[in-house]
PDB file of C-alpha atoms in Angstrom:
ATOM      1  CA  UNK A   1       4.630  -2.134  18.480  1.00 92.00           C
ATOM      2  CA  UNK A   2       4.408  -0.361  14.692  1.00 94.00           C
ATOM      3  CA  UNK A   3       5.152  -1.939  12.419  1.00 96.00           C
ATOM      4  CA  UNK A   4       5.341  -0.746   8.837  1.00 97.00           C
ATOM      5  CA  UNK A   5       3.873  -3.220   6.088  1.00 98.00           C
ATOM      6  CA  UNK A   6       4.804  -2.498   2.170  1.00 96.00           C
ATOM      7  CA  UNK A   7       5.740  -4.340  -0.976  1.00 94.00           C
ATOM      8  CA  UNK A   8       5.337  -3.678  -4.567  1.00 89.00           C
ATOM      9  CA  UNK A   9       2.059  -4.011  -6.182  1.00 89.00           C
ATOM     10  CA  UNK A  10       0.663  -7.336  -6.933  1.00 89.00           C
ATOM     11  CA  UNK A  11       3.038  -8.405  -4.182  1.00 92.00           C
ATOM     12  CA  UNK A  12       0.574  -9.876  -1.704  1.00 92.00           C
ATOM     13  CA  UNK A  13       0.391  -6.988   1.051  1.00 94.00           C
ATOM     14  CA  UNK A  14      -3.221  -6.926   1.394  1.00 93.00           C
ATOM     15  CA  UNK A  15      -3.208 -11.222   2.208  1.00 95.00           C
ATOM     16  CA  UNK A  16      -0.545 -10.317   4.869  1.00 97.00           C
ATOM     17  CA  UNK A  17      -2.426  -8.274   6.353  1.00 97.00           C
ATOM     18  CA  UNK A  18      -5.257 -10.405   6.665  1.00 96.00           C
ATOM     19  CA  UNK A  19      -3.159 -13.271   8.365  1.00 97.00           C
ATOM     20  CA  UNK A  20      -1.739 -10.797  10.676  1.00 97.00           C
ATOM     21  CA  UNK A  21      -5.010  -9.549  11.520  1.00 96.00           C
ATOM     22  CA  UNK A  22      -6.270 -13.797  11.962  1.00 96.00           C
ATOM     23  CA  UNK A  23      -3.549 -13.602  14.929  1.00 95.00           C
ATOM     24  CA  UNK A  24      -4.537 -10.214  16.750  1.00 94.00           C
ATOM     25  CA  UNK A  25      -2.766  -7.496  14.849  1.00 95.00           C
ATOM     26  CA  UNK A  26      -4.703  -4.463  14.492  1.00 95.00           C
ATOM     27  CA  UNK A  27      -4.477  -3.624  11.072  1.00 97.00           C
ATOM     28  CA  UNK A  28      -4.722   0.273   9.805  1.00 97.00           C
ATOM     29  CA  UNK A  29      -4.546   0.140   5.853  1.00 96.00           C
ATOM     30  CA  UNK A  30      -3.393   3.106   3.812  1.00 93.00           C
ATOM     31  CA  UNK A  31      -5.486   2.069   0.572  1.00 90.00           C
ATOM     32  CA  UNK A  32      -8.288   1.880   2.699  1.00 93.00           C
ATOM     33  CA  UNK A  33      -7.849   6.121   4.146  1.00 95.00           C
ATOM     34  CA  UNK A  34      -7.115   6.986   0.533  1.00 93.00           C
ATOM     35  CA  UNK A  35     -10.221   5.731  -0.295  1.00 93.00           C
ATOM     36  CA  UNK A  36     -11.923   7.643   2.928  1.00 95.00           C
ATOM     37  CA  UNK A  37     -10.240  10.766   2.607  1.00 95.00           C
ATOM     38  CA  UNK A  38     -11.663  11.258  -1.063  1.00 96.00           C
ATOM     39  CA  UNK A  39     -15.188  10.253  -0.255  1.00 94.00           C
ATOM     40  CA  UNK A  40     -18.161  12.484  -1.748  1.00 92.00           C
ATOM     41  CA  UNK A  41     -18.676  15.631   0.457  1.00 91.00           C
ATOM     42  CA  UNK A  42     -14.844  15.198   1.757  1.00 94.00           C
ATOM     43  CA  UNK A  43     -12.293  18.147   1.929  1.00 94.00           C
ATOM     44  CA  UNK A  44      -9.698  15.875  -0.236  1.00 95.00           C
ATOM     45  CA  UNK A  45     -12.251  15.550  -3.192  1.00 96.00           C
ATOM     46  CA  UNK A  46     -13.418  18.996  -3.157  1.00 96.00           C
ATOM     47  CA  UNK A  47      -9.064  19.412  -3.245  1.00 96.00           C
ATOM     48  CA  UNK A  48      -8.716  16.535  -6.150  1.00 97.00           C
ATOM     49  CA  UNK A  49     -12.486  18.041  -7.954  1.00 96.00           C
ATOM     50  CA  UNK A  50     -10.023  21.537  -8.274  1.00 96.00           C
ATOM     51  CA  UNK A  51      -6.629  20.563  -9.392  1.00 96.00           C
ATOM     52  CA  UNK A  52      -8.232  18.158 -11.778  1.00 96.00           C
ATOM     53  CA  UNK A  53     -11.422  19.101 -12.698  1.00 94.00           C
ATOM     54  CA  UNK A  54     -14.413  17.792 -12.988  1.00 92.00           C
ATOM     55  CA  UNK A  55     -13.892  15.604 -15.439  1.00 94.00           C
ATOM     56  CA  UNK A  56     -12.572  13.027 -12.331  1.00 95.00           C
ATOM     57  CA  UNK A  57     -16.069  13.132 -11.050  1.00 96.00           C
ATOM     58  CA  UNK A  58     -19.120  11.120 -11.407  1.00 95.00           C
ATOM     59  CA  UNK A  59     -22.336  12.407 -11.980  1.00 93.00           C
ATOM     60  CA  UNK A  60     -23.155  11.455  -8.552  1.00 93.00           C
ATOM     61  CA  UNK A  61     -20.263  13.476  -7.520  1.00 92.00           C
ATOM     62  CA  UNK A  62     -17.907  10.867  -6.118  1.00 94.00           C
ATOM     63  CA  UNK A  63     -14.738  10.295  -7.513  1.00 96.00           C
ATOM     64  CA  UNK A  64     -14.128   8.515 -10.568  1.00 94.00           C
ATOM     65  CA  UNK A  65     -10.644   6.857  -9.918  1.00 91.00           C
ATOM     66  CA  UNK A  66     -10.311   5.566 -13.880  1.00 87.00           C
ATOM     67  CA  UNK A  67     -10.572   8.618 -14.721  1.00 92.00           C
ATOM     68  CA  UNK A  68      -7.894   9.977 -12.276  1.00 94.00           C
ATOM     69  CA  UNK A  69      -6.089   7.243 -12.361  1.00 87.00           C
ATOM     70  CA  UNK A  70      -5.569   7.549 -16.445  1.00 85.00           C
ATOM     71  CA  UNK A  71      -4.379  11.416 -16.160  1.00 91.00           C
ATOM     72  CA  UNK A  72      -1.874  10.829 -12.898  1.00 89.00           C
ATOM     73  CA  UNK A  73      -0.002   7.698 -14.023  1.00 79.00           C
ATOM     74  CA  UNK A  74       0.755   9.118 -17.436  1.00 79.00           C
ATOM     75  CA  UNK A  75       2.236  12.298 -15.759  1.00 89.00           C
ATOM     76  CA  UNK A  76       4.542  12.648 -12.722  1.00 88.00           C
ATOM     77  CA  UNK A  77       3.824  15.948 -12.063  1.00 94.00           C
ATOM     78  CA  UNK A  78      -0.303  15.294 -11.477  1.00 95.00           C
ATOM     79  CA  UNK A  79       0.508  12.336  -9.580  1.00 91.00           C
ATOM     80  CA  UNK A  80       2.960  14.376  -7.136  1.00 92.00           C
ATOM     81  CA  UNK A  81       0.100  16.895  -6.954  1.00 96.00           C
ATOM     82  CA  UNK A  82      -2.574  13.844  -6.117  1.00 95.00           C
ATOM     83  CA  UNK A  83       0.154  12.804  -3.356  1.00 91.00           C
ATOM     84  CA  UNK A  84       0.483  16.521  -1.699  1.00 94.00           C
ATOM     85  CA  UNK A  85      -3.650  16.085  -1.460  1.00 95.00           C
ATOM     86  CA  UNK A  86      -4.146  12.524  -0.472  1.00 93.00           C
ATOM     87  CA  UNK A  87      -0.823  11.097   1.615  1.00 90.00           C
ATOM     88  CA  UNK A  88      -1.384  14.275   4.443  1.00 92.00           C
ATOM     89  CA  UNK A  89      -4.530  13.498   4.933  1.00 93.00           C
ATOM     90  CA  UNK A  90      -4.108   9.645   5.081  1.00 93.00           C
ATOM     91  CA  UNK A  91      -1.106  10.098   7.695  1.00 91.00           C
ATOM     92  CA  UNK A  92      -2.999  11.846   9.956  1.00 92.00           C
ATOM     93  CA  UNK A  93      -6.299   9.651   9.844  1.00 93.00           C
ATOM     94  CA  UNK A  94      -3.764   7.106  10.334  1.00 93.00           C
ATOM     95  CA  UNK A  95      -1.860   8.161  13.005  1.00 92.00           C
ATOM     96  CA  UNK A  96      -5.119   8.877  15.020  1.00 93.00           C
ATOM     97  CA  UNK A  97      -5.904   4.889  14.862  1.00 94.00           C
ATOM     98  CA  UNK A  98      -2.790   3.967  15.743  1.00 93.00           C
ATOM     99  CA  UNK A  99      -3.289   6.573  19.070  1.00 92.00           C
ATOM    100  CA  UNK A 100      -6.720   4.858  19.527  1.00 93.00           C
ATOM    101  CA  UNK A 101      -5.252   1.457  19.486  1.00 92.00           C
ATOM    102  CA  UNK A 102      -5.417  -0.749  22.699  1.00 90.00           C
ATOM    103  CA  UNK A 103      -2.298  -0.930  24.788  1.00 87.00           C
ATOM    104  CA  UNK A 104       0.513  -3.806  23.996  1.00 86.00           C
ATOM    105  CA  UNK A 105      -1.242  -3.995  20.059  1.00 91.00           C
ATOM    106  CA  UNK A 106       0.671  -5.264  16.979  1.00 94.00           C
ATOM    107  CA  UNK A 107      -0.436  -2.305  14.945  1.00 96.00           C
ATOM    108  CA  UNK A 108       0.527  -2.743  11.670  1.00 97.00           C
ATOM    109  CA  UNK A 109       0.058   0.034   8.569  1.00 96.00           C
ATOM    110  CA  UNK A 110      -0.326  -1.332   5.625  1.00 96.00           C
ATOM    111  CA  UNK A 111       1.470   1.433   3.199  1.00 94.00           C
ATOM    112  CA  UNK A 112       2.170   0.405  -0.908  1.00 90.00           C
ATOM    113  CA  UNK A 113       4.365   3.547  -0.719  1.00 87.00           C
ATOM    114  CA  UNK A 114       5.822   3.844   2.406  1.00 92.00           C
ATOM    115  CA  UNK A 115       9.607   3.840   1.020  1.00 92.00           C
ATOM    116  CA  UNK A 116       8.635   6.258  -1.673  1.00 87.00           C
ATOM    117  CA  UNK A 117       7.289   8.487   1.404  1.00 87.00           C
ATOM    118  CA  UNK A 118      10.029   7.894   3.365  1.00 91.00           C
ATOM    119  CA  UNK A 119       8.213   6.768   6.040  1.00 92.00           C
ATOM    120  CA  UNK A 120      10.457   4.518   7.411  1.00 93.00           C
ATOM    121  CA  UNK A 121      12.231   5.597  10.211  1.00 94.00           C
ATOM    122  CA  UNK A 122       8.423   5.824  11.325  1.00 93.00           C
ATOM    123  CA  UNK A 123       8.385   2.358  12.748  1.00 96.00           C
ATOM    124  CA  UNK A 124       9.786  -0.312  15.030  1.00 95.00           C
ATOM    125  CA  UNK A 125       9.883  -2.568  12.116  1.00 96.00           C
ATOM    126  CA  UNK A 126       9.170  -2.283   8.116  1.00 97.00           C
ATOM    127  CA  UNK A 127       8.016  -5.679   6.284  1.00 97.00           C
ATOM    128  CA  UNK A 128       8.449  -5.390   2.902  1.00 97.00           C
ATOM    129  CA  UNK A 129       6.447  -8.724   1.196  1.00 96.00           C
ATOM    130  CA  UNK A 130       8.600  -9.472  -1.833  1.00 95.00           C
ATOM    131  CA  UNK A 131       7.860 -11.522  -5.066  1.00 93.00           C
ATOM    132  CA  UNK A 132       9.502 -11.962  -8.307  1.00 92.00           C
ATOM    133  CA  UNK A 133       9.147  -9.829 -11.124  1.00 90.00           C
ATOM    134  CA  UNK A 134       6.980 -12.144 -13.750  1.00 90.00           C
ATOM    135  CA  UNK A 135       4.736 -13.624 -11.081  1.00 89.00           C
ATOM    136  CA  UNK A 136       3.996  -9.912  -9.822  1.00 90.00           C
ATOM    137  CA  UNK A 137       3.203  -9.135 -13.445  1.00 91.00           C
ATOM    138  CA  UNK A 138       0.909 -11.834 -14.008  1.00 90.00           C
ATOM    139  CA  UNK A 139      -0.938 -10.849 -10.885  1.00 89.00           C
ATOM    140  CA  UNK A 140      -1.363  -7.628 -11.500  1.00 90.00           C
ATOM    141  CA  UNK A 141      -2.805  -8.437 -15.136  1.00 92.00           C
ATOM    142  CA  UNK A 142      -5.068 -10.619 -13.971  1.00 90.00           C
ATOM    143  CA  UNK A 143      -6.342  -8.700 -10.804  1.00 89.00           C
ATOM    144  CA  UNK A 144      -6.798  -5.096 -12.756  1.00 86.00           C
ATOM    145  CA  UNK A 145      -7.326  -6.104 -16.079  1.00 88.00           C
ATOM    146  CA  UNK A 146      -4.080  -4.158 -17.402  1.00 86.00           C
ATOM    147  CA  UNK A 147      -1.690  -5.262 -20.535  1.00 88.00           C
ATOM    148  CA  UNK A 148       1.457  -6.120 -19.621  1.00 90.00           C
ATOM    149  CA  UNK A 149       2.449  -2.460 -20.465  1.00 88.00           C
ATOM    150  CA  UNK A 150       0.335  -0.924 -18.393  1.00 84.00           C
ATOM    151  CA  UNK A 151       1.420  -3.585 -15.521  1.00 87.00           C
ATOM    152  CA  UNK A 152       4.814  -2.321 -16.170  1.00 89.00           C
ATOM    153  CA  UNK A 153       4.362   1.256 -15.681  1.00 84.00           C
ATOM    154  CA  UNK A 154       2.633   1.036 -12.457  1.00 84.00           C
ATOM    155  CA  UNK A 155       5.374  -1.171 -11.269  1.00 87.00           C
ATOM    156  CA  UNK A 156       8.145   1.263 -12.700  1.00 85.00           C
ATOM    157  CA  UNK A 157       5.768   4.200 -10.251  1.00 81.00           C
ATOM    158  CA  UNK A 158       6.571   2.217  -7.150  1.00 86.00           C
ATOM    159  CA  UNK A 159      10.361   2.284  -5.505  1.00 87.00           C
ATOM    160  CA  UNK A 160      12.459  -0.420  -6.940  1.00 89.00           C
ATOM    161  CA  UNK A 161      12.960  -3.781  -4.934  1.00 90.00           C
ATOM    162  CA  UNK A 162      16.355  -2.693  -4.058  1.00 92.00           C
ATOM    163  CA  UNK A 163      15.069   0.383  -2.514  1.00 93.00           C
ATOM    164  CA  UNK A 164      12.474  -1.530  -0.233  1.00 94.00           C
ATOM    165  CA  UNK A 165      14.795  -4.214   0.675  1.00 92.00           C
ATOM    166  CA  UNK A 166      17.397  -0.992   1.962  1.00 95.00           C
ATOM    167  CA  UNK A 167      14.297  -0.024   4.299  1.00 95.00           C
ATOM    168  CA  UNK A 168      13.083  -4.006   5.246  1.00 96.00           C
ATOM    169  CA  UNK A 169      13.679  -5.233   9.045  1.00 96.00           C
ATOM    170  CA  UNK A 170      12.407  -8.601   7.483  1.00 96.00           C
ATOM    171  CA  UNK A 171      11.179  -9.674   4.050  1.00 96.00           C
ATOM    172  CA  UNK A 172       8.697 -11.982   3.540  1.00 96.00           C
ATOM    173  CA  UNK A 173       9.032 -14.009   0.140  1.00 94.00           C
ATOM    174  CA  UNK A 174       5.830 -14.473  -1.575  1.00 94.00           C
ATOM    175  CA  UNK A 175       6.432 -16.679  -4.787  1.00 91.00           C
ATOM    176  CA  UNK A 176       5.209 -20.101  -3.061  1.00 89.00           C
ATOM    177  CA  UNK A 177       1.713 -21.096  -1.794  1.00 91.00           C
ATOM    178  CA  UNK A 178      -0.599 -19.016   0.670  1.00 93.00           C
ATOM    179  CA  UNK A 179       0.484 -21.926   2.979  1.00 95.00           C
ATOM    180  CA  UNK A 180       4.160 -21.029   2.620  1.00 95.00           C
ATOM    181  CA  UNK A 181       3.109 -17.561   3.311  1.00 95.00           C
ATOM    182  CA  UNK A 182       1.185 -18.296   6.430  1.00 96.00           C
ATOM    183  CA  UNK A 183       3.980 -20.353   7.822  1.00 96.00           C
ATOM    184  CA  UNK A 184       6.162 -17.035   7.616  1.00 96.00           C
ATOM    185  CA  UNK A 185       3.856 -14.855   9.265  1.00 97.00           C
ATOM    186  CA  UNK A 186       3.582 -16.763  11.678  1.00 96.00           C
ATOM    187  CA  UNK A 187       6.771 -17.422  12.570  1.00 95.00           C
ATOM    188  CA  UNK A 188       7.010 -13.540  12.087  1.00 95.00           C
ATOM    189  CA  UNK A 189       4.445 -13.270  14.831  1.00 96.00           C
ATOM    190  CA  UNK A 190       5.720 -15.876  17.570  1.00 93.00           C
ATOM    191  CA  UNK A 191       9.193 -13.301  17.188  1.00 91.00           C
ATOM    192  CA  UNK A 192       7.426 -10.248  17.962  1.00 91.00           C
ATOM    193  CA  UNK A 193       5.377 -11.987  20.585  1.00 84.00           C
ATOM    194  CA  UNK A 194       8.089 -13.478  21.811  1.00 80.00           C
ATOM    195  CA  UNK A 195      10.036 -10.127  22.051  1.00 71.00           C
ATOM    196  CA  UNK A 196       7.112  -9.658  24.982  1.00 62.00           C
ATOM    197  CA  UNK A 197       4.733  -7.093  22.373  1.00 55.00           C
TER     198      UNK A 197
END
């Protein structure tokens, strides 16, 4: 089974993950091959290093992702051009783990923008973790050390909540406790096993 795992940012993807790994899921996560794909003496930085310069380097010559981060978020343009270099890359690393996966896994991919992708249709399932807007705020401020401005804009990058809930097979509400959370995953899990995966 594939399933696809997104949410907004600050929405509490990464914990999911990690309790769906606790119960046997084999867990492939996007953030994770971005990071990969870009490392020192890669193909993708040697890509990013000439579109952007080298002003998105180190001196040790790995990627500085401030840096890059500060010129792409500000401009839509650079961060489609980023995308074209990273998100190939990352789908086919991807896609090899899922191939090298045992027979009768959960495999879940763990993908912030798999609705802006439109990656969908890619899965036997998409599980969108969900959260309100202020509490996703105040997450993200305290986790990256942004203003609430900054918060804002990377929210306002992502697809809107209406647009991931268009693309959900389930939604998982994370405003309570990481009990409450738990207790959905894994009555998440006993459906798919259940469903004989």
């Amino acid at each position: 089974m594939l399933v696809g795992l997104t949410g907004g940012i600050g929405s509490g993807k990464s914990l999911v993950a990690e309790l769906l790994a606790a119960r046997g899921a084999t867990i492939i996560d996007a953030d994770v091959l971005a990071r990969e794909v870009v490392a020192a003496g890669t193909p993708g930085l040697a890509a990013v290093s000439e579109r952007f310069g080298e002003s998105v380097l180190r001196e040790d010559g790995s990627l500085d992702r401030g840096a890059l981060g500060r010129i792409v978020f500000g401009d839509p343009v650079a961060r489609r051009d980023l995308e074209a270099i990273i998100h190939p890359a990352v789908r086919a690393r991807a896609a090899a783990l899922s191939a090298a996966a045992p027979g009768g896994a959960v495999v879940v991919q763990v993908i912030p923008l798999l609705v802006e992708t439109g990656q969908q249709d890619n899965f036997d399932q998409v599980v969108v973790v969900e959260v309100d807007p202020e509490v996703q705020l105040s997450r993200i401020m305290l986790r990256d050390g942004l203003d609430e401005a900054e918060a804002q804009a990377r929210v306002r990058a992502q697809a809107t909540r209406e647009a991931r809930h268009a693309a959900a097979d389930v939604v998982l509400h994370n405003n309570g406790t990481t009990e409450d959370l738990a207790a959905a995953v894994d009555r998440l899990w006993v459906e798919w096993k259940g469903a004989g995966v």
